[in-house]
Coordinates of C-alpha atoms in Angstrom, one line a residue:
Chain A
M1 CA 17.6 -14.5 0.9
S2 CA 20.3 -15.7 3.4
L3 CA 21.1 -13.1 5.6
G4 CA 24.8 -14.5 6.3
S5 CA 26.8 -13.3 9.0
G6 CA 24.1 -10.7 9.4
E7 CA 21.7 -13.6 10.8
R8 CA 22.7 -12.2 14.4
C9 CA 21.0 -8.8 13.6
L10 CA 18.3 -8.0 16.1
P11 CA 14.8 -6.4 15.8
L12 CA 14.4 -2.7 17.0
G13 CA 12.1 -3.9 19.9
S14 CA 15.0 -5.4 21.6
V15 CA 16.7 -2.0 22.1
G16 CA 15.8 -1.0 25.7
A17 CA 14.4 2.4 26.6
D18 CA 17.4 3.5 28.7
R19 CA 19.4 3.0 25.3
W20 CA 17.1 5.1 23.6
R21 CA 17.2 8.1 26.0
S22 CA 20.8 8.0 26.0
V23 CA 21.0 8.9 22.2
L24 CA 22.7 12.0 21.5
G25 CA 22.5 12.3 17.8
V26 CA 21.4 10.4 14.4
A27 CA 23.9 9.9 11.7
T28 CA 22.5 8.2 8.3
D29 CA 23.3 7.2 4.9
L30 CA 21.6 9.0 1.9
D31 CA 21.0 6.6 -0.9
D32 CA 18.4 3.8 -0.4
T33 CA 18.4 4.7 3.4
L34 CA 16.9 8.1 3.1
T35 CA 15.9 7.8 -0.6
H36 CA 13.8 5.1 -2.5
H37 CA 14.7 4.8 -5.9
G38 CA 16.9 7.8 -5.4
E39 CA 14.0 10.1 -4.1
L40 CA 13.4 11.8 -0.9
T41 CA 10.2 11.5 0.3
A42 CA 7.8 13.5 2.5
A43 CA 7.5 10.9 5.0
V44 CA 11.4 10.6 5.3
L45 CA 11.8 14.7 5.4
G46 CA 9.0 14.1 8.2
A47 CA 11.4 11.7 10.2
L48 CA 14.1 14.0 10.0
E49 CA 12.3 16.7 11.3
E50 CA 11.1 14.6 14.1
V51 CA 14.8 14.1 15.0
R52 CA 15.0 17.7 15.4
S53 CA 12.1 18.4 17.4
L54 CA 13.4 15.5 19.6
G55 CA 16.4 18.2 20.3
L56 CA 18.9 15.8 18.4
P57 CA 21.4 16.7 15.8
C58 CA 21.2 14.8 12.6
V59 CA 24.5 14.3 10.4
V60 CA 24.0 12.4 7.0
A61 CA 27.0 10.5 5.9
T62 CA 27.0 9.5 2.1
G63 CA 29.5 8.5 -0.9
R64 CA 27.9 11.4 -2.7
S65 CA 30.0 14.3 -3.7
L66 CA 30.8 17.3 -1.9
G67 CA 28.8 19.2 -4.3
W68 CA 25.9 17.2 -3.3
G69 CA 26.7 17.9 0.0
A70 CA 26.8 21.3 -0.2
V71 CA 23.0 21.3 -1.3
L72 CA 21.5 18.8 0.9
A73 CA 23.2 20.4 4.0
R74 CA 21.3 23.5 2.6
V75 CA 18.0 22.0 2.2
L76 CA 17.7 19.4 4.6
P77 CA 17.1 19.6 8.4
V78 CA 20.4 18.6 9.4
R79 CA 23.3 19.6 10.8
A80 CA 26.3 18.4 8.5
V81 CA 26.4 16.3 5.4
V82 CA 29.8 14.2 5.5
T83 CA 30.4 13.3 1.9
E84 CA 32.5 11.3 -0.5
N85 CA 32.7 8.3 2.3
G86 CA 34.3 10.7 4.7
G87 CA 36.6 12.5 2.3
A88 CA 35.0 15.9 3.2
Y89 CA 32.1 17.5 5.1
V90 CA 30.0 20.3 5.0
L91 CA 28.5 22.2 8.1
R92 CA 25.5 23.8 8.5
E93 CA 26.5 27.6 10.0
D94 CA 24.1 30.2 11.0
R95 CA 23.4 31.4 7.2
G96 CA 25.5 29.3 5.4
L97 CA 27.7 26.4 4.9
R98 CA 31.3 25.6 5.6
V99 CA 33.1 23.2 3.6
A100 CA 36.2 21.3 5.1
F101 CA 38.3 18.3 3.9
M102 CA 40.1 15.6 5.9
E103 CA 43.5 16.1 4.1
P104 CA 45.5 19.2 3.0
D105 CA 45.3 20.1 -0.9
D106 CA 48.6 18.7 -1.8
V107 CA 47.8 15.2 -0.6
R108 CA 44.2 15.3 -2.2
D109 CA 45.8 16.6 -5.7
E110 CA 48.9 13.8 -5.5
G111 CA 46.0 11.3 -4.4
M112 CA 43.3 12.2 -7.2
R113 CA 46.4 12.1 -9.8
R114 CA 47.1 8.1 -8.9
V115 CA 43.3 7.9 -8.8
G116 CA 42.9 9.3 -12.2
R117 CA 45.6 7.0 -14.0
C118 CA 44.0 3.9 -12.4
V119 CA 40.3 4.7 -13.2
E120 CA 41.5 5.0 -16.7
E121 CA 43.1 1.8 -16.8
I122 CA 39.7 0.1 -15.3
V123 CA 37.0 1.6 -17.6
D124 CA 39.7 0.6 -20.7
R125 CA 40.0 -3.1 -19.5
L126 CA 36.0 -2.9 -18.0
P127 CA 34.1 -0.9 -20.6
A128 CA 30.8 -2.0 -18.5
L129 CA 32.1 0.6 -16.0
R130 CA 31.7 4.3 -16.4
V131 CA 32.7 7.2 -14.4
V132 CA 29.4 9.2 -12.8
H133 CA 29.7 12.6 -14.4
D134 CA 28.3 14.8 -12.3
P135 CA 27.9 18.9 -12.3
A136 CA 28.2 19.0 -8.6
A137 CA 32.1 19.0 -7.5
R138 CA 33.9 15.7 -6.3
V139 CA 37.0 16.2 -4.8
T140 CA 38.3 12.9 -3.0
D141 CA 37.3 10.0 -5.2
V142 CA 36.3 9.0 -8.4
A143 CA 32.8 7.1 -8.8
L144 CA 31.9 4.5 -11.4
D145 CA 28.4 3.6 -11.8
I146 CA 27.7 -0.1 -10.8
G147 CA 23.8 0.2 -10.2
E148 CA 22.4 3.7 -10.9
R149 CA 21.6 4.1 -14.5
T150 CA 23.2 0.6 -15.3
T151 CA 23.5 -2.6 -13.9
V152 CA 27.0 -4.0 -13.7
D153 CA 27.9 -7.8 -13.2
P154 CA 29.0 -8.0 -9.7
A155 CA 32.3 -10.2 -11.3
V156 CA 33.1 -7.0 -12.9
V157 CA 32.8 -5.1 -9.9
R158 CA 35.2 -7.4 -8.2
E159 CA 37.8 -7.4 -10.9
A160 CA 37.8 -3.6 -10.7
L161 CA 38.2 -3.7 -7.1
A162 CA 41.2 -6.1 -7.5
M163 CA 42.6 -3.7 -9.8
V164 CA 42.3 -0.8 -7.3
S165 CA 43.8 -2.6 -4.6
D166 CA 46.9 -3.6 -7.0
A167 CA 47.4 0.1 -7.6
G168 CA 47.6 0.9 -4.2
L169 CA 44.5 2.6 -3.9
H170 CA 41.0 2.2 -2.0
G171 CA 37.9 0.9 -3.4
I172 CA 34.3 0.4 -1.9
T173 CA 30.7 0.1 -3.1
S174 CA 27.3 1.6 -2.2
S175 CA 24.3 0.3 -3.7
I176 CA 24.8 2.5 -6.6
H177 CA 28.4 3.6 -7.1
M178 CA 31.9 2.0 -6.7
H179 CA 34.4 4.6 -5.4
V180 CA 38.1 4.6 -5.9
S181 CA 39.8 6.9 -3.7
Y182 CA 43.8 7.2 -2.3
R183 CA 42.2 7.3 0.9
R184 CA 40.4 4.4 2.7
A185 CA 36.5 4.9 2.9
D186 CA 35.7 6.1 6.6
K187 CA 32.5 7.9 7.1
V188 CA 33.2 7.4 11.1
G189 CA 36.3 9.2 10.7
G190 CA 34.4 12.0 8.6
L191 CA 31.5 11.8 11.1
R192 CA 34.2 12.4 14.3
A193 CA 35.7 15.2 12.5
A194 CA 32.1 16.9 11.6
L195 CA 31.1 16.4 15.1
G196 CA 34.2 18.2 16.2
A197 CA 33.7 20.6 14.0
L198 CA 30.1 21.5 15.3
G199 CA 31.2 21.8 19.0
L200 CA 29.8 18.4 19.7
D201 CA 31.6 15.4 21.5
A202 CA 32.8 13.1 19.0
S203 CA 33.8 10.3 21.2
A204 CA 30.1 9.9 22.0
L205 CA 29.7 8.5 18.5
D206 CA 30.2 4.7 19.4
E207 CA 27.9 4.6 22.2
R208 CA 25.2 7.3 22.0
W209 CA 24.9 7.9 18.4
V210 CA 22.6 6.3 16.1
Y211 CA 23.7 5.2 12.8
V212 CA 21.0 4.2 10.1
G213 CA 22.7 2.8 6.4
D214 CA 22.1 -0.2 4.0
S215 CA 25.4 -1.2 2.3
P216 CA 29.0 -1.8 2.0
N217 CA 30.2 1.8 2.5
D218 CA 28.3 1.6 5.9
A219 CA 30.3 -1.2 7.1
G220 CA 32.9 0.8 9.1
A221 CA 29.7 2.7 10.9
F222 CA 28.0 -0.7 11.4
G223 CA 31.1 -2.1 13.2
A224 CA 32.1 1.1 15.4
M225 CA 28.8 2.4 16.1
A226 CA 26.8 0.1 18.9
L227 CA 23.5 1.6 17.9
S228 CA 23.8 0.6 14.2
F229 CA 20.9 -0.2 12.3
G230 CA 20.4 -1.8 8.7
V231 CA 17.4 -1.1 6.7
A232 CA 16.1 -4.1 5.4
G233 CA 18.0 -3.9 1.8
V234 CA 21.0 -4.3 3.7
R235 CA 20.5 -8.3 3.7
R236 CA 21.0 -8.3 0.1
F237 CA 24.8 -7.7 0.8
G238 CA 25.1 -11.1 2.8
G239 CA 28.4 -12.3 2.6
R240 CA 30.1 -9.1 1.1
M241 CA 30.4 -7.0 4.3
P242 CA 32.9 -6.6 6.8
S243 CA 30.7 -5.5 9.5
W244 CA 26.9 -6.1 10.3
P245 CA 24.7 -3.8 11.6
A246 CA 23.4 -4.4 15.3
Y247 CA 19.8 -4.4 14.4
V248 CA 17.7 -4.7 11.4
T249 CA 14.2 -2.8 10.3
V250 CA 11.5 -4.5 8.8
G251 CA 10.8 -1.8 6.1
D252 CA 13.4 -0.9 3.4
G253 CA 15.1 2.5 2.4
P254 CA 13.2 5.5 3.9
E255 CA 10.4 3.1 5.9
G256 CA 13.4 1.6 7.7
F257 CA 14.8 5.0 8.7
A258 CA 11.3 6.1 9.9
E259 CA 11.0 3.0 12.1
V260 CA 14.6 3.8 13.6
V261 CA 13.2 7.4 14.2
A262 CA 9.8 6.2 15.6
A263 CA 11.4 3.3 17.9
L264 CA 13.8 6.3 19.0
R265 CA 10.9 8.7 19.9
A266 CA 9.0 5.9 21.5
G267 CA 11.8 4.7 23.8
R268 CA 12.6 8.2 25.1
S269 CA 8.8 8.8 26.0
E270 CA 8.6 5.6 28.0
Chain B
M1 CA 2.9 46.5 3.7
S2 CA 1.7 47.9 0.6
L3 CA 0.8 45.7 -2.3
G4 CA 1.9 48.3 -4.9
S5 CA 0.8 47.1 -8.5
G6 CA 0.3 43.7 -7.0
E7 CA -3.0 45.0 -5.4
R8 CA -4.9 43.8 -8.4
C9 CA -4.0 40.0 -7.0
L10 CA -6.5 37.7 -6.5
P11 CA -7.1 35.1 -3.8
L12 CA -6.9 31.3 -4.9
G13 CA -10.8 31.0 -4.3
S14 CA -11.3 33.1 -7.7
V15 CA -9.9 30.4 -9.9
G16 CA -12.6 28.2 -11.4
A17 CA -12.9 24.6 -11.3
D18 CA -12.7 24.5 -15.3
R19 CA -9.5 26.4 -14.9
W20 CA -7.9 23.8 -12.5
R21 CA -9.4 20.9 -14.3
S22 CA -7.4 22.3 -17.7
V23 CA -4.0 22.2 -15.7
L24 CA -1.2 20.2 -17.6
G25 CA 1.5 20.8 -15.0
V26 CA 3.1 22.5 -12.4
A27 CA 6.4 25.2 -12.3
T28 CA 7.9 26.4 -9.3
D29 CA 10.4 28.6 -8.1
L30 CA 12.6 27.0 -5.2
D31 CA 14.0 29.4 -2.5
D32 CA 11.3 31.0 -0.3
T33 CA 8.8 28.9 -2.5
L34 CA 9.4 25.2 -1.8
T35 CA 11.7 26.1 1.1
H36 CA 11.5 28.2 4.3
H37 CA 14.8 29.4 5.4
G38 CA 16.3 27.4 2.7
E39 CA 15.0 24.2 4.0
L40 CA 12.7 21.7 2.5
T41 CA 9.8 20.6 4.6
A42 CA 7.9 17.4 4.9
A43 CA 4.8 19.3 4.1
V44 CA 6.4 20.6 0.9
L45 CA 7.3 17.1 -0.3
G46 CA 3.9 16.0 0.4
A47 CA 2.6 18.7 -2.0
L48 CA 5.3 17.7 -4.5
E49 CA 4.2 14.1 -4.1
E50 CA 0.3 15.2 -4.3
V51 CA 1.2 16.6 -8.0
R52 CA 2.6 14.0 -9.0
S53 CA -0.6 11.8 -7.6
L54 CA -2.8 13.9 -10.0
G55 CA -0.6 12.7 -12.8
L56 CA 0.6 16.2 -13.5
P57 CA 4.5 16.8 -14.1
C58 CA 6.4 19.1 -12.0
V59 CA 9.3 21.0 -13.2
V60 CA 11.2 23.5 -10.9
A61 CA 13.1 26.8 -12.1
T62 CA 15.5 28.5 -10.0
G63 CA 18.0 30.8 -9.8
R64 CA 20.3 28.1 -8.1
S65 CA 23.3 26.6 -10.1
L66 CA 23.1 23.8 -12.5
G67 CA 25.0 21.9 -9.8
W68 CA 22.1 22.2 -7.5
G69 CA 19.8 21.5 -10.4
A70 CA 21.5 18.2 -10.8
V71 CA 21.0 17.1 -7.1
L72 CA 17.2 18.4 -6.9
A73 CA 16.1 16.6 -10.1
R74 CA 17.5 13.2 -8.5
V75 CA 16.0 13.6 -5.1
L76 CA 13.1 15.6 -5.4
P77 CA 9.6 14.0 -7.0
V78 CA 10.0 16.3 -10.2
R79 CA 10.8 15.6 -14.0
A80 CA 13.4 18.5 -14.4
V81 CA 15.2 21.7 -12.7
V82 CA 15.5 24.4 -14.9
T83 CA 18.3 26.3 -13.4
E84 CA 20.5 29.6 -13.3
N85 CA 17.1 31.6 -14.2
G86 CA 16.8 29.7 -17.5
G87 CA 20.4 29.2 -18.6
A88 CA 20.4 25.3 -18.3
Y89 CA 18.1 22.6 -17.6
V90 CA 18.4 19.1 -16.0
L91 CA 15.9 16.2 -17.0
R92 CA 15.1 13.3 -15.0
E93 CA 15.3 10.3 -17.4
D94 CA 14.7 6.4 -16.8
R95 CA 17.6 5.8 -14.6
G96 CA 19.5 9.2 -14.5
L97 CA 19.9 12.9 -15.7
R98 CA 20.3 15.0 -18.7
V99 CA 21.9 18.4 -18.7
A100 CA 21.4 20.5 -21.5
F101 CA 22.3 24.4 -22.0
M102 CA 20.6 27.4 -23.7
E103 CA 23.4 28.0 -25.5
P104 CA 26.4 26.8 -27.3
D105 CA 29.8 26.4 -25.5
D106 CA 31.6 29.3 -27.2
V107 CA 28.7 31.9 -26.3
R108 CA 28.9 30.6 -22.6
D109 CA 32.7 30.9 -22.5
E110 CA 32.7 34.3 -24.1
G111 CA 29.6 35.6 -21.9
M112 CA 31.2 34.2 -18.7
R113 CA 34.5 36.0 -19.4
R114 CA 32.5 39.2 -19.9
V115 CA 30.7 38.4 -16.7
G116 CA 33.7 37.8 -14.8
R117 CA 35.2 41.1 -15.7
C118 CA 31.9 42.9 -14.6
V119 CA 31.8 41.1 -11.4
E120 CA 35.5 42.0 -10.3
E121 CA 34.5 45.6 -10.7
I122 CA 31.3 45.4 -8.8
V123 CA 33.2 43.7 -5.7
D124 CA 36.0 46.2 -6.2
R125 CA 33.5 49.1 -5.7
L126 CA 30.9 47.4 -3.7
P127 CA 32.6 45.2 -1.1
A128 CA 29.5 44.6 0.7
L129 CA 28.7 42.4 -2.1
R130 CA 30.4 38.9 -2.3
V131 CA 30.3 36.1 -4.9
V132 CA 28.6 33.0 -3.7
H133 CA 31.0 30.3 -3.8
D134 CA 29.4 26.7 -4.3
P135 CA 31.0 23.4 -4.9
A136 CA 28.2 22.7 -7.0
A137 CA 28.9 24.1 -11.0
R138 CA 27.6 27.2 -11.9
V139 CA 27.8 27.7 -15.8
T140 CA 26.0 30.6 -17.2
D141 CA 25.9 33.4 -14.8
V142 CA 27.9 34.6 -11.5
A143 CA 25.7 34.8 -8.1
L144 CA 26.3 37.8 -5.5
D145 CA 25.0 37.2 -2.2
I146 CA 22.0 39.9 -1.1
G147 CA 20.3 38.0 1.5
E148 CA 21.5 34.4 2.2
R149 CA 24.7 34.6 4.3
T150 CA 24.4 38.3 4.8
T151 CA 21.9 41.4 4.4
V152 CA 22.8 44.0 1.6
D153 CA 21.5 47.4 1.5
P154 CA 19.0 47.8 -1.3
A155 CA 20.7 51.0 -2.7
V156 CA 23.9 48.7 -2.9
V157 CA 22.1 46.4 -5.0
R158 CA 20.8 49.0 -7.2
E159 CA 24.1 50.5 -7.9
A160 CA 25.3 46.9 -8.7
L161 CA 22.3 46.3 -11.0
A162 CA 23.3 49.6 -12.8
M163 CA 26.9 48.7 -13.4
V164 CA 25.7 45.4 -14.8
S165 CA 23.5 47.3 -17.1
D166 CA 26.3 49.8 -18.0
A167 CA 28.5 46.7 -18.9
G168 CA 25.8 45.5 -21.4
L169 CA 25.0 42.6 -19.2
H170 CA 21.9 41.3 -17.2
G171 CA 21.3 41.6 -13.9
I172 CA 18.4 40.2 -11.8
T173 CA 17.7 39.4 -8.2
S174 CA 16.1 36.7 -6.4
S175 CA 15.2 36.8 -2.7
I176 CA 18.8 35.8 -1.8
H177 CA 21.0 36.3 -4.7
M178 CA 21.9 38.9 -7.4
H179 CA 22.7 37.0 -10.6
V180 CA 24.9 38.4 -13.3
S181 CA 24.9 37.1 -16.6
Y182 CA 25.3 37.5 -20.5
R183 CA 21.9 36.6 -21.1
R184 CA 18.6 37.9 -19.9
A185 CA 17.1 36.1 -17.1
D186 CA 14.2 33.7 -18.6
K187 CA 12.7 31.2 -16.6
V188 CA 10.0 30.8 -19.1
G189 CA 12.2 30.1 -21.8
G190 CA 14.3 27.5 -19.9
L191 CA 10.8 26.0 -19.0
R192 CA 9.6 25.9 -22.5
A193 CA 13.1 24.2 -23.7
A194 CA 12.8 21.7 -20.9
L195 CA 9.0 21.0 -21.5
G196 CA 9.9 20.3 -25.2
A197 CA 12.6 17.9 -24.3
L198 CA 10.7 16.0 -22.2
G199 CA 8.4 15.7 -24.9
L200 CA 5.5 17.6 -23.5
D201 CA 3.8 20.6 -25.1
A202 CA 5.7 24.0 -24.7
S203 CA 2.9 26.0 -26.1
A204 CA 0.6 25.0 -23.3
L205 CA 2.8 26.7 -20.7
D206 CA 1.0 30.1 -20.9
E207 CA -2.3 29.1 -20.2
R208 CA -2.4 25.6 -18.7
W209 CA 0.6 25.3 -16.7
V210 CA 0.5 26.4 -13.0
Y211 CA 3.5 28.9 -11.8
V212 CA 4.5 29.5 -8.2
G213 CA 7.0 32.0 -7.3
D214 CA 8.1 34.5 -4.9
S215 CA 10.4 37.3 -6.2
P216 CA 11.6 39.4 -9.4
N217 CA 13.6 36.5 -11.1
D218 CA 9.8 34.8 -11.3
A219 CA 8.5 38.1 -12.9
G220 CA 9.1 36.7 -16.5
A221 CA 6.9 33.9 -15.4
F222 CA 4.1 35.8 -13.5
G223 CA 3.7 37.8 -16.6
A224 CA 3.6 35.1 -19.2
M225 CA 1.8 32.7 -17.1
A226 CA -1.9 32.9 -16.7
L227 CA -2.1 30.6 -14.1
S228 CA 0.6 32.4 -12.0
F229 CA 0.8 32.4 -8.0
G230 CA 2.8 34.4 -5.8
V231 CA 3.3 33.1 -2.4
A232 CA 2.8 35.7 0.4
G233 CA 6.3 36.8 0.6
V234 CA 6.1 38.4 -3.2
R235 CA 4.2 41.3 -1.6
R236 CA 7.6 42.6 -0.2
F237 CA 8.8 43.0 -3.7
G238 CA 6.0 46.0 -3.8
G239 CA 7.2 48.2 -6.5
R240 CA 10.4 46.4 -7.9
M241 CA 8.8 43.7 -10.1
P242 CA 7.9 44.3 -13.7
S243 CA 4.9 41.8 -13.5
W244 CA 2.7 40.5 -10.8
P245 CA 1.5 37.1 -10.3
A246 CA -2.2 36.9 -11.1
Y247 CA -3.1 35.1 -7.5
V248 CA -1.8 35.5 -4.1
T249 CA -1.6 32.8 -1.4
V250 CA -2.3 33.6 2.2
G251 CA 0.5 31.6 3.4
D252 CA 4.3 32.2 2.7
G253 CA 7.1 29.9 1.0
P254 CA 6.0 26.1 1.2
E255 CA 2.9 26.9 2.9
G256 CA 2.0 28.9 -0.1
F257 CA 2.8 26.3 -2.3
A258 CA 0.7 23.6 -0.4
E259 CA -2.1 26.1 -0.6
V260 CA -2.0 26.0 -4.6
V261 CA -1.7 22.4 -4.7
A262 CA -4.6 21.7 -2.2
A263 CA -6.8 24.2 -4.4
L264 CA -5.4 22.5 -7.4
R265 CA -6.5 19.0 -6.0
A266 CA -9.8 20.5 -4.8
G267 CA -10.8 22.2 -8.1
R268 CA -10.0 19.1 -10.1
S269 CA -12.2 16.8 -8.0
E270 CA -15.4 19.1 -8.2

């Protein structure tokens, strides 16, 4: 498979020990990065525990809903989960969770009304697209299934993205969902807000945080963060990503994530 | 600590190999059984993967909400999650999830109106009790925090349980929450329904499924299922459980769960 503009991606071995030693935290996508066929593995939990044992905070940044974030922030060894591509985040606190949004209620309410109308038109015209129904709250976007329970023709996804854009709204795809929102997808903005709320230095994100991801909704982070890693599956998005990760792993999904953590640990002990 | 009526609990070594070989599946509680301080561990994910590698289905049965169930059924290597102490369940399907309730909508709606009124009176009279707000949908009960973000005096919990009972409703506690519902907590009923929906023999639950749990909302399963295991922490509920597990592990929480799985694997290979 052609890597397209990603051909410049470098192997992990080219990250110097100094660089690894400078790392202040690890941010990561969830689906097809921490999971394989949607499932967490013992190996990836081991890698997350390893990050914590290195004394580094870990934050997940996902297109999944706020409801998912509330569960994952509780059960995974992470400090926060940024959800809905940066629209909201959930922080682990001493004995519970704190939920925060990027915009005030009235902006969200009006935005979601416009999103609702646009999504209605999309599923009317393109019946291959279905809204993802999830008993966990989604508050800043609507997700359409393009690869989780079904497989949707990329041409249909492109047409839907054009409709979103024509409506003055924002569309973005992950490996499984197409998200329609009143706000531009911005995992990095969400990460900065979450880091600030955790009392961490958000300005360190660009140079001193690791980011691991696999798909177009990670492109913003790939472009903004110098230590950005694509797991091997990122190659399938050749030509459809505005920014590529600086480095690419050999393994895909959780194996790729574990590779990054192993290189981080090894680099810091050199 | 006194084990109370649990003194008759036997060690895992007393389960014969024949018994282990007869096992058809593993059902387990979540909080303080699969988790430690609320977190999943690499070791417990390894134990869940081990259950699957033995060719056995695993089903989680928890007091957590339907929204939690939808996330956990997706990210854990399990076939289903029974939620809200048996009020609803989520099945893993080929490429997605199926959600089902134990009662029709009108019964749930009317029941939850009564629960809402009762909970209002409880938090009015007993301000130490707070409703658990969770961005993941809860559909058949209301949860009050007694040990997750706060620590509530057991006398207050007893008074609240009496108010629930006086209102003709049902109250039950886990290690972290007190649940108020229009329906009697019944993880076993939920498990039977989930097994049936998965096409598995629900009548095998009593004798040929393993159950692992830690607290009063597991007592129904402890009483109904012959191969019932309490993790060590179950001992702290001495005197407050209507039924005790047949066996108790040495380790607590995920360590206890892993002990059961290790004994299961060893027993089946004897």
